[in-house]
Amino acid sequence: MTRIKMIATDVDGTFLNQDRHYNQPRFARQLSALEAAGIRFVVASGNHLGHLHRVFAPTPAVQTFVAENGGLIVDHGRTLFEDIIPTPTVHQIVAAILADDTLRPQVLRLSGAHGTYINRRDHPSDPTSQAYFFNNIVLVDDLTQVEDTIYKINGEWPNDTIQHLADRLNHRFPGQINAMASGFGSIDIVAAHMNKAVGVTQLAKSWNITPAEIAAFGDNDNDRDMLAHVGLGVAMQNGTDTVKAVADLITPADNDHDGVLDVIDSILAGEV
């Protein structure tokens, strides 16, 4: 059995429970055990870096983040790697989506180095509804005029249509983007060659860790490539069928019952 040297986990629907919490005392003990065992712990999320810092503030030993679905890798405050959507491509895709009534989302966002950009007219009257995920909102009058380093375009549609819409977007813009359902009725659009597998592999390579030595956890389609690419791909019990189909293991417990932490204990014990 190949020894695991790195653990990468998604956040929402995976590491966090439905109340957006995690078992902090248990996880803190695990972090100490992982460090003693020489196993790196990495957060691999579609969310922006500021949000991830806030989520893991209670356990400050977590210092390595593959954010923006692989587009931004930061370790102990140092940017190791970033991959963006070219600005002309961002403007082209945003204009095309907003001009097509069959593609227009309830809200469209650009996730950039200096903020999360939302059209002023789409900003909710109660901004607390978005405050959890987006603590860096910048209101603009026209998304096609935003000039920033853009890692990701993100939109929200009715949850039952997102798989089909992600496929449509990829077909509409071949070779330009990678659109993936990311949960909660949301689709993440990143550069064509980018996904969490690319980001996690890039990071692991810098540590001389091979994909076979990585365990990864996820619950949704933007985790699928990552789980398929690593040595131990772990799908959540509450995950989508498409993620479970590529996994090596499904957690015995769901995200509301420490599913990730249970499997980490098994990794530390050498049982998986």
Short mmCIF file of C-alpha atoms in Angstrom, two decimals:
data_model
loop_
_atom_site.label_atom_id
_atom_site.label_comp_id
_atom_site.label_asym_id
_atom_site.label_seq_id
_atom_site.Cartn_x
_atom_site.Cartn_y
_atom_site.Cartn_z
CA MET A 1 0.00 0.00 0.00
CA THR A 2 1.36 3.43 -0.98
CA ARG A 3 1.91 5.66 2.03
CA ILE A 4 -0.20 8.83 2.03
CA LYS A 5 1.96 11.96 2.26
CA MET A 6 -0.66 14.63 1.52
CA ILE A 7 -4.36 15.10 2.29
CA ALA A 8 -6.44 17.59 0.29
CA THR A 9 -10.04 18.35 1.15
CA ASP A 10 -12.91 20.35 -0.25
CA VAL A 11 -14.73 22.55 2.26
CA ASP A 12 -18.50 23.05 1.87
CA GLY A 13 -20.47 19.81 1.84
CA THR A 14 -17.27 17.93 2.67
CA PHE A 15 -15.17 19.19 5.58
CA LEU A 16 -17.87 21.46 6.98
CA ASN A 17 -21.24 20.28 8.22
CA GLN A 18 -24.52 21.82 7.15
CA ASP A 19 -24.14 24.48 9.83
CA ARG A 20 -20.74 25.39 8.31
CA HIS A 21 -18.81 24.16 11.33
CA TYR A 22 -16.24 21.45 11.95
CA ASN A 23 -15.07 19.55 15.01
CA GLN A 24 -12.25 21.91 15.94
CA PRO A 25 -10.79 20.05 18.96
CA ARG A 26 -10.70 16.74 17.11
CA PHE A 27 -9.23 18.28 13.98
CA ALA A 28 -6.57 20.17 15.98
CA ARG A 29 -5.43 16.85 17.46
CA GLN A 30 -5.35 15.34 13.98
CA LEU A 31 -3.23 18.19 12.62
CA SER A 32 -0.61 17.49 15.29
CA ALA A 33 -0.68 13.78 14.43
CA LEU A 34 -0.44 14.52 10.69
CA GLU A 35 2.57 16.76 11.22
CA ALA A 36 4.25 14.09 13.32
CA ALA A 37 3.58 11.55 10.57
CA GLY A 38 4.96 13.85 7.85
CA ILE A 39 1.58 14.17 6.12
CA ARG A 40 0.72 17.57 4.62
CA PHE A 41 -2.80 18.95 5.01
CA VAL A 42 -4.21 21.11 2.21
CA VAL A 43 -7.52 22.89 1.67
CA ALA A 44 -8.71 22.52 -1.95
CA SER A 45 -11.74 24.70 -2.62
CA GLY A 46 -13.55 26.69 -5.25
CA ASN A 47 -13.84 29.57 -2.80
CA HIS A 48 -11.66 32.65 -2.69
CA LEU A 49 -8.67 32.81 -0.36
CA GLY A 50 -10.08 35.35 2.10
CA HIS A 51 -13.08 33.15 2.79
CA LEU A 52 -10.87 30.11 3.41
CA HIS A 53 -8.68 32.03 5.83
CA ARG A 54 -11.79 32.95 7.78
CA VAL A 55 -13.16 29.38 7.83
CA PHE A 56 -9.92 27.92 9.16
CA ALA A 57 -9.01 30.76 11.53
CA PRO A 58 -9.88 28.56 14.56
CA THR A 59 -7.12 26.14 13.51
CA PRO A 60 -4.27 28.43 12.43
CA ALA A 61 -1.96 25.50 11.73
CA VAL A 62 -3.84 25.19 8.41
CA GLN A 63 -1.71 27.32 6.13
CA THR A 64 -1.88 25.76 2.66
CA PHE A 65 -4.72 26.57 0.29
CA VAL A 66 -5.57 25.52 -3.25
CA ALA A 67 -8.22 28.17 -3.84
CA GLU A 68 -10.38 29.15 -6.82
CA ASN A 69 -10.63 25.52 -8.03
CA GLY A 70 -6.86 25.32 -8.45
CA GLY A 71 -6.31 28.79 -9.87
CA LEU A 72 -4.49 30.13 -6.79
CA ILE A 73 -2.11 28.20 -4.51
CA VAL A 74 -0.86 29.86 -1.34
CA ASP A 75 1.36 28.27 1.31
CA HIS A 76 2.06 30.12 4.56
CA GLY A 77 1.14 33.42 2.94
CA ARG A 78 3.31 32.92 -0.13
CA THR A 79 1.74 32.56 -3.58
CA LEU A 80 3.23 29.50 -5.23
CA PHE A 81 1.11 29.36 -8.37
CA GLU A 82 -1.74 31.17 -10.05
CA ASP A 83 -3.62 30.65 -13.27
CA ILE A 84 -6.13 33.18 -14.56
CA ILE A 85 -8.78 33.56 -17.23
CA PRO A 86 -7.46 36.13 -19.73
CA THR A 87 -9.32 39.42 -19.38
CA PRO A 88 -10.62 39.47 -23.01
CA THR A 89 -11.99 35.95 -22.48
CA VAL A 90 -13.68 37.01 -19.24
CA HIS A 91 -15.38 39.95 -20.95
CA GLN A 92 -16.43 37.82 -23.94
CA ILE A 93 -17.94 35.07 -21.81
CA VAL A 94 -19.74 37.45 -19.44
CA ALA A 95 -21.25 39.37 -22.36
CA ALA A 96 -22.39 36.15 -24.06
CA ILE A 97 -23.95 34.72 -20.89
CA LEU A 98 -25.80 37.93 -20.05
CA ALA A 99 -27.08 38.29 -23.63
CA ASP A 100 -28.58 34.78 -23.72
CA ASP A 101 -31.83 34.43 -21.78
CA THR A 102 -31.35 30.64 -21.62
CA LEU A 103 -27.95 31.07 -19.93
CA ARG A 104 -28.50 34.18 -17.83
CA PRO A 105 -28.01 33.33 -14.13
CA GLN A 106 -29.73 34.76 -11.09
CA VAL A 107 -26.42 36.40 -10.23
CA LEU A 108 -22.99 36.44 -11.90
CA ARG A 109 -19.70 37.14 -10.11
CA LEU A 110 -16.06 37.59 -11.05
CA SER A 111 -13.59 36.32 -8.47
CA GLY A 112 -10.45 38.41 -8.72
CA ALA A 113 -7.26 39.19 -6.88
CA HIS A 114 -8.73 42.41 -5.45
CA GLY A 115 -12.36 41.49 -4.91
CA THR A 116 -15.47 39.59 -5.89
CA TYR A 117 -17.22 41.72 -8.50
CA ILE A 118 -21.02 41.80 -8.77
CA ASN A 119 -23.25 44.02 -10.86
CA ARG A 120 -24.84 46.63 -8.61
CA ARG A 121 -28.35 45.73 -9.76
CA ASP A 122 -27.86 42.06 -8.81
CA HIS A 123 -26.66 42.77 -5.28
CA PRO A 124 -29.33 41.56 -2.82
CA SER A 125 -31.15 44.06 -0.65
CA ASP A 126 -30.03 41.91 2.28
CA PRO A 127 -26.28 41.49 1.68
CA THR A 128 -25.94 39.15 4.66
CA SER A 129 -27.24 36.39 2.38
CA GLN A 130 -23.91 36.46 0.55
CA ALA A 131 -21.65 37.61 3.38
CA TYR A 132 -20.62 34.11 4.40
CA PHE A 133 -19.02 33.22 1.07
CA PHE A 134 -18.05 36.70 -0.13
CA ASN A 135 -16.42 39.09 2.33
CA ASN A 136 -14.73 41.11 -0.44
CA ILE A 137 -17.63 42.23 -2.65
CA VAL A 138 -17.04 45.12 -5.07
CA LEU A 139 -20.16 46.53 -6.74
CA VAL A 140 -19.80 47.61 -10.37
CA ASP A 141 -22.10 48.87 -13.10
CA ASP A 142 -20.73 46.62 -15.86
CA LEU A 143 -18.89 43.34 -15.36
CA THR A 144 -17.44 43.56 -18.86
CA GLN A 145 -15.46 46.63 -17.76
CA VAL A 146 -13.76 44.98 -14.77
CA GLU A 147 -9.98 45.03 -15.00
CA ASP A 148 -8.43 42.68 -12.46
CA THR A 149 -6.67 39.33 -12.26
CA ILE A 150 -9.69 37.02 -12.61
CA TYR A 151 -9.39 33.46 -11.38
CA LYS A 152 -13.00 32.40 -11.76
CA ILE A 153 -16.44 33.37 -13.05
CA ASN A 154 -19.22 32.13 -10.79
CA GLY A 155 -22.96 32.08 -11.33
CA GLU A 156 -26.08 30.84 -9.60
CA TRP A 157 -28.92 29.08 -11.39
CA PRO A 158 -31.83 26.90 -10.22
CA ASN A 159 -30.14 23.87 -8.68
CA ASP A 160 -31.87 21.31 -10.90
CA THR A 161 -30.44 22.82 -14.10
CA ILE A 162 -26.76 23.31 -13.27
CA GLN A 163 -25.39 20.02 -14.65
CA HIS A 164 -27.01 20.69 -18.01
CA LEU A 165 -25.94 24.33 -18.02
CA ALA A 166 -22.33 23.48 -17.19
CA ASP A 167 -22.27 21.15 -20.20
CA ARG A 168 -23.81 23.87 -22.38
CA LEU A 169 -21.26 26.43 -21.29
CA ASN A 170 -18.35 24.09 -22.03
CA HIS A 171 -19.84 23.31 -25.45
CA ARG A 172 -20.46 27.01 -26.15
CA PHE A 173 -16.88 28.02 -25.32
CA PRO A 174 -14.70 25.03 -26.28
CA GLY A 175 -11.05 25.33 -25.32
CA GLN A 176 -11.68 28.59 -23.45
CA ILE A 177 -13.22 27.54 -20.12
CA ASN A 178 -13.94 24.67 -17.78
CA ALA A 179 -17.42 25.03 -16.24
CA MET A 180 -18.22 22.79 -13.26
CA ALA A 181 -21.17 22.44 -10.92
CA SER A 182 -19.94 23.38 -7.46
CA GLY A 183 -23.00 22.92 -5.27
CA PHE A 184 -25.81 25.14 -3.94
CA GLY A 185 -27.03 25.86 -7.48
CA SER A 186 -23.67 27.32 -8.42
CA ILE A 187 -21.36 26.85 -11.41
CA ASP A 188 -17.67 27.74 -11.33
CA ILE A 189 -16.03 28.74 -14.61
CA VAL A 190 -12.22 28.63 -14.69
CA ALA A 191 -9.53 28.51 -17.36
CA ALA A 192 -9.97 25.64 -19.82
CA HIS A 193 -7.09 23.55 -18.49
CA MET A 194 -7.70 24.28 -14.82
CA ASN A 195 -9.34 22.23 -12.07
CA LYS A 196 -8.54 21.13 -8.53
CA ALA A 197 -6.56 18.14 -9.79
CA VAL A 198 -4.18 20.45 -11.64
CA GLY A 199 -3.73 22.71 -8.64
CA VAL A 200 -3.26 19.90 -6.12
CA THR A 201 -0.80 18.11 -8.42
CA GLN A 202 1.18 21.31 -8.97
CA LEU A 203 1.47 21.81 -5.23
CA ALA A 204 2.36 18.17 -4.55
CA LYS A 205 5.09 18.26 -7.19
CA SER A 206 6.74 21.18 -5.38
CA TRP A 207 6.94 18.91 -2.33
CA ASN A 208 8.16 15.88 -4.32
CA ILE A 209 4.88 14.09 -3.65
CA THR A 210 3.34 11.97 -6.40
CA PRO A 211 -0.41 11.77 -7.13
CA ALA A 212 -0.38 8.20 -5.81
CA GLU A 213 0.67 9.56 -2.41
CA ILE A 214 -2.31 11.95 -2.14
CA ALA A 215 -5.69 11.37 -0.49
CA ALA A 216 -8.43 13.81 -1.52
CA PHE A 217 -11.98 14.38 -0.27
CA GLY A 218 -14.91 15.93 -2.14
CA ASP A 219 -18.66 15.94 -2.66
CA ASN A 220 -19.41 17.70 -5.95
CA ASP A 221 -18.51 17.87 -9.62
CA ASN A 222 -15.72 20.39 -9.16
CA ASP A 223 -14.02 17.73 -6.99
CA ARG A 224 -14.40 14.94 -9.53
CA ASP A 225 -11.11 15.40 -11.42
CA MET A 226 -9.19 15.68 -8.16
CA LEU A 227 -10.62 12.46 -6.74
CA ALA A 228 -10.03 10.60 -9.99
CA HIS A 229 -6.42 11.77 -10.21
CA VAL A 230 -5.07 10.92 -6.74
CA GLY A 231 -4.10 7.66 -5.12
CA LEU A 232 -7.00 7.68 -2.67
CA GLY A 233 -10.06 9.56 -3.90
CA VAL A 234 -12.67 9.78 -1.13
CA ALA A 235 -16.24 10.80 -1.95
CA MET A 236 -18.57 11.95 0.77
CA GLN A 237 -21.54 9.78 1.65
CA ASN A 238 -23.63 12.88 0.88
CA GLY A 239 -21.81 13.50 -2.42
CA THR A 240 -23.15 13.40 -5.95
CA ASP A 241 -23.35 10.15 -7.88
CA THR A 242 -20.84 11.43 -10.44
CA VAL A 243 -18.24 11.99 -7.71
CA LYS A 244 -18.92 8.63 -6.07
CA ALA A 245 -18.44 6.95 -9.47
CA VAL A 246 -14.75 7.93 -9.61
CA ALA A 247 -13.93 7.47 -5.92
CA ASP A 248 -11.84 4.73 -4.37
CA LEU A 249 -13.71 5.07 -1.09
CA ILE A 250 -16.98 6.56 0.15
CA THR A 251 -17.00 7.92 3.69
CA PRO A 252 -19.02 5.75 6.09
CA ALA A 253 -20.40 8.96 7.66
CA ASP A 254 -21.63 12.12 5.93
CA ASN A 255 -20.37 15.67 6.41
CA ASP A 256 -22.70 16.20 9.37
CA HIS A 257 -21.00 13.37 11.27
CA ASP A 258 -17.24 13.99 10.83
CA GLY A 259 -16.99 11.88 7.67
CA VAL A 260 -13.64 13.41 6.64
CA LEU A 261 -12.15 13.23 10.13
CA ASP A 262 -13.09 9.55 10.46
CA VAL A 263 -11.16 8.69 7.31
CA ILE A 264 -8.20 10.85 8.38
CA ASP A 265 -8.04 8.73 11.55
CA SER A 266 -8.00 5.62 9.35
CA ILE A 267 -5.15 7.09 7.27
CA LEU A 268 -3.17 7.87 10.42
CA ALA A 269 -3.75 4.32 11.64
CA GLY A 270 -2.56 2.88 8.33
CA GLU A 271 -5.93 1.25 7.71
CA VAL A 272 -6.46 2.79 4.25
#
